[in-house]
Short mmCIF file of C-alpha atoms in Angstrom, two decimals:
data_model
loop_
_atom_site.label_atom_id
_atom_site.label_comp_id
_atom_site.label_asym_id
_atom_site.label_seq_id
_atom_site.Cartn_x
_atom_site.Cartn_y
_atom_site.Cartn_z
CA UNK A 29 17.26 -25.15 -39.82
CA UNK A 30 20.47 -23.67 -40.04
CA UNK A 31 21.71 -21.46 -43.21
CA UNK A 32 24.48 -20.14 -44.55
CA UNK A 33 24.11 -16.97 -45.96
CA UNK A 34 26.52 -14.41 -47.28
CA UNK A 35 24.96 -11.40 -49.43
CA UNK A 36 24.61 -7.74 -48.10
CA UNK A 37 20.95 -5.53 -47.65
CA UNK A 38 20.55 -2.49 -45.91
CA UNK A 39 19.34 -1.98 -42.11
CA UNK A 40 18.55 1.24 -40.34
CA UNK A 41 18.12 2.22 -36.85
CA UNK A 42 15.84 4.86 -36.26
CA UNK A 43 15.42 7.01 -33.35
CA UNK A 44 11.86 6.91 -32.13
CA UNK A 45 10.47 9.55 -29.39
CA UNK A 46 6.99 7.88 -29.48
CA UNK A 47 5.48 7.34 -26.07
CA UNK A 48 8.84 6.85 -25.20
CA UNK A 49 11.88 7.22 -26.48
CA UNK A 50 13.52 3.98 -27.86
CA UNK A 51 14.99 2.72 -31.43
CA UNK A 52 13.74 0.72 -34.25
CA UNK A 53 16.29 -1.42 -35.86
CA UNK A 54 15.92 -2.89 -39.33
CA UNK A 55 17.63 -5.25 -41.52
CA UNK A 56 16.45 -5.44 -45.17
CA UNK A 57 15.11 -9.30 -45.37
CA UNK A 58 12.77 -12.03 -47.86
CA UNK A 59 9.58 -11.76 -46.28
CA UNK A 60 8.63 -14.80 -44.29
CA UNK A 61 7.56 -18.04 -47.09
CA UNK A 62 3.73 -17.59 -46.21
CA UNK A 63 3.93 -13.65 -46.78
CA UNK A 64 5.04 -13.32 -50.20
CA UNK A 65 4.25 -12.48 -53.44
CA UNK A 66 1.63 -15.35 -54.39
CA UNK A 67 3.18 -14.87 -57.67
CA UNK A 68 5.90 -17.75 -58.17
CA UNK A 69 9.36 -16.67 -58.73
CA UNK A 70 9.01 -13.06 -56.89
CA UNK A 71 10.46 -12.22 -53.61
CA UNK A 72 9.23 -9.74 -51.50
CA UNK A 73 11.96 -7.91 -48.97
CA UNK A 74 10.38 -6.18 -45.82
CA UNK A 75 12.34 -4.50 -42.99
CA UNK A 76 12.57 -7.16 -40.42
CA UNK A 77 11.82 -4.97 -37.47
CA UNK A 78 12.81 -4.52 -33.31
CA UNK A 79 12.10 -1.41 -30.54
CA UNK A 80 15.34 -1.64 -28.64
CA UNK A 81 14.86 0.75 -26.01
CA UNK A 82 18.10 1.71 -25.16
CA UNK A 83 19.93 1.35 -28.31
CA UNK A 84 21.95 -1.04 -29.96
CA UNK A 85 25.16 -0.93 -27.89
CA UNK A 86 28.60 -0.93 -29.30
CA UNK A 87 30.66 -2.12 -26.93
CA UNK A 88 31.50 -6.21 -27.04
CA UNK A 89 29.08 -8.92 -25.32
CA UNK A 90 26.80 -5.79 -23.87
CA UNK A 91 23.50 -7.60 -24.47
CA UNK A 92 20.37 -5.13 -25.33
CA UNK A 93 16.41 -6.45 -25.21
CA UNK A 94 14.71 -5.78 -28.51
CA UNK A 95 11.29 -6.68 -28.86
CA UNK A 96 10.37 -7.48 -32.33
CA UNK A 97 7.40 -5.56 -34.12
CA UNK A 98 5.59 -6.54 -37.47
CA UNK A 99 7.17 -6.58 -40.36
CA UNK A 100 7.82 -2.46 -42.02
CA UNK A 101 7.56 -2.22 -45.89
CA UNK A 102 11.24 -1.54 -47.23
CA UNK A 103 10.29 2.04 -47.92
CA UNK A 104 10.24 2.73 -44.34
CA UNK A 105 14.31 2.59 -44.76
CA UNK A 106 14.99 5.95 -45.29
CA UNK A 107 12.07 7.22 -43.65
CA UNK A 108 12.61 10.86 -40.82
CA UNK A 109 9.89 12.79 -40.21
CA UNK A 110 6.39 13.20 -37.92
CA UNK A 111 4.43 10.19 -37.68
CA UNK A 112 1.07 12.14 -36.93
CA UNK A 113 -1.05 12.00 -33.21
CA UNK A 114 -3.24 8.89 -33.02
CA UNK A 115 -1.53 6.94 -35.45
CA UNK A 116 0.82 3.58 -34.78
CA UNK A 117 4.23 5.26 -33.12
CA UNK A 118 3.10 8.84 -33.19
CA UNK A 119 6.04 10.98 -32.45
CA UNK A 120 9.39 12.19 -34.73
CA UNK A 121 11.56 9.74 -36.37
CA UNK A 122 15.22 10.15 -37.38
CA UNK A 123 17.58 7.95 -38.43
CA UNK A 124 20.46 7.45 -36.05
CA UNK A 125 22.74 5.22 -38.11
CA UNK A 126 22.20 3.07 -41.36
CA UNK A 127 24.53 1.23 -44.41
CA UNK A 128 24.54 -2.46 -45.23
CA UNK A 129 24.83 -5.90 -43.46
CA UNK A 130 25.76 -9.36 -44.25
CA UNK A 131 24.17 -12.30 -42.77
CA UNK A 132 27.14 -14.77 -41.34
CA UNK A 133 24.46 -17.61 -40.11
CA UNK A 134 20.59 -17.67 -39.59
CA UNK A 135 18.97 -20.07 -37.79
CA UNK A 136 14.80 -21.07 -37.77
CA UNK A 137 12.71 -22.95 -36.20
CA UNK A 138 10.34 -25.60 -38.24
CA UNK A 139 7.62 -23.02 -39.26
CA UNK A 140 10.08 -21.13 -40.80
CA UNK A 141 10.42 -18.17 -37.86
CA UNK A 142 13.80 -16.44 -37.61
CA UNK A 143 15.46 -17.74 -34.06
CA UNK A 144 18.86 -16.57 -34.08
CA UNK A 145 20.68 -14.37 -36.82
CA UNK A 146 24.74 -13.44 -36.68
CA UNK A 147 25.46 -10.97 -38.98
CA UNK A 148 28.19 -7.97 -40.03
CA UNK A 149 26.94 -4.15 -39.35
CA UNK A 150 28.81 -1.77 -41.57
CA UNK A 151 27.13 1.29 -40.64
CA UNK A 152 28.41 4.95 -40.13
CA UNK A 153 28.14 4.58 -36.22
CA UNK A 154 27.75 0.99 -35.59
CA UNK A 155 30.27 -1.75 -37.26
CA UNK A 156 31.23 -5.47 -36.54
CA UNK A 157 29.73 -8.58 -35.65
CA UNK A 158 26.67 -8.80 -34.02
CA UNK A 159 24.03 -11.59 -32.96
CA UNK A 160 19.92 -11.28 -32.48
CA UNK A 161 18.33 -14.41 -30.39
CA UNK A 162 15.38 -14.99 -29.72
CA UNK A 163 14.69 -15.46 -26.17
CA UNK A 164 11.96 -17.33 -23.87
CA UNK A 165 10.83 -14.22 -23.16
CA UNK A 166 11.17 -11.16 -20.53
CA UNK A 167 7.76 -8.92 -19.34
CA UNK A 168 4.18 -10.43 -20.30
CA UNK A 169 1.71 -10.40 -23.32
CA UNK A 170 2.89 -10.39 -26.28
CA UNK A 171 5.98 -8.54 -25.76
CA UNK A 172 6.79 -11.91 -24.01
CA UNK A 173 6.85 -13.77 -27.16
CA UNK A 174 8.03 -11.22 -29.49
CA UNK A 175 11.65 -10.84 -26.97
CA UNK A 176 15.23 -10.70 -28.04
CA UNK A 177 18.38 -10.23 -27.41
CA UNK A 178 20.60 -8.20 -29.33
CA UNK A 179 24.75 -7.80 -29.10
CA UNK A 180 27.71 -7.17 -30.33
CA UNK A 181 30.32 -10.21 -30.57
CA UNK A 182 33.45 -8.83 -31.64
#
């Protein structure tokens, strides 16, 4: 399923020095259709989330692995600070770059899982038109399934 989609949300990408040093990008999104508010009529945004270990690059067609991670509650947007030893991502967070995006096309498969998303950056740092696929995967486990690629197009 294909979609058309032009509004603008907030995405962040934070630099991580957890185990190792690499960066969490986030774009402000609906939750997935089976994750939201059982409530009818109320959408729930989350911080779609990837650890891109070297950084989201801003130079044209330089394509970056992300893997995606679970979903972050939208909170987590503006979050810097000391995530403390023996919890998920121990280590210091800052934010590297943030602002707003706009979704040019999104693309799913037929559970409803994101596949391929183009979209406009408008951060401080990073700006212009960049794409996310999904790929058939790079390493093993689970960071098999959960790989991406992530570029800028122009």
């Amino acid at each position: 399923m294909i979609m058309n989609i032009k509004n603008k949300h907030r995405f962040v990408i934070q630099e991580h020095h957890a185990s190792h040093l690499h960066y969490d990008f986030r774009l402000e999104m609906l939750a997935h259709p089976a994750d939201r508010a059982e409530k009818e009529g109320i959408d729930r945004y989350v911080l779609k989330s990837w650890a891109v270990p070297k950084n989201v690059s801003s130079e044209n067609e330089v394509k970056r692995l992300a893997f995606q991670v679970e979903d972050h509650d939208i909170a987590y947007i503006d979050f810097e600070g000391i995530i403390k030893e023996g919890s998920y991502g121990a280590g210091e967070v800052k934010i590297w770059d943030s602002g707003e995006y706009e979704i040019l096309s999104m693309e799913s498969d037929e559970r409803g899982n994101l596949k391929e998303v183009v979209f406009n950056l408008y951060g401080k740092k990073i700006k212009g038109e960049y794409a996310l696929i999904k790929t058939r995967g790079f390493g093993s486990g689970k960071n098999r399934e959960n790989s991406w690629l992530i570029f800028k197009k122009k």
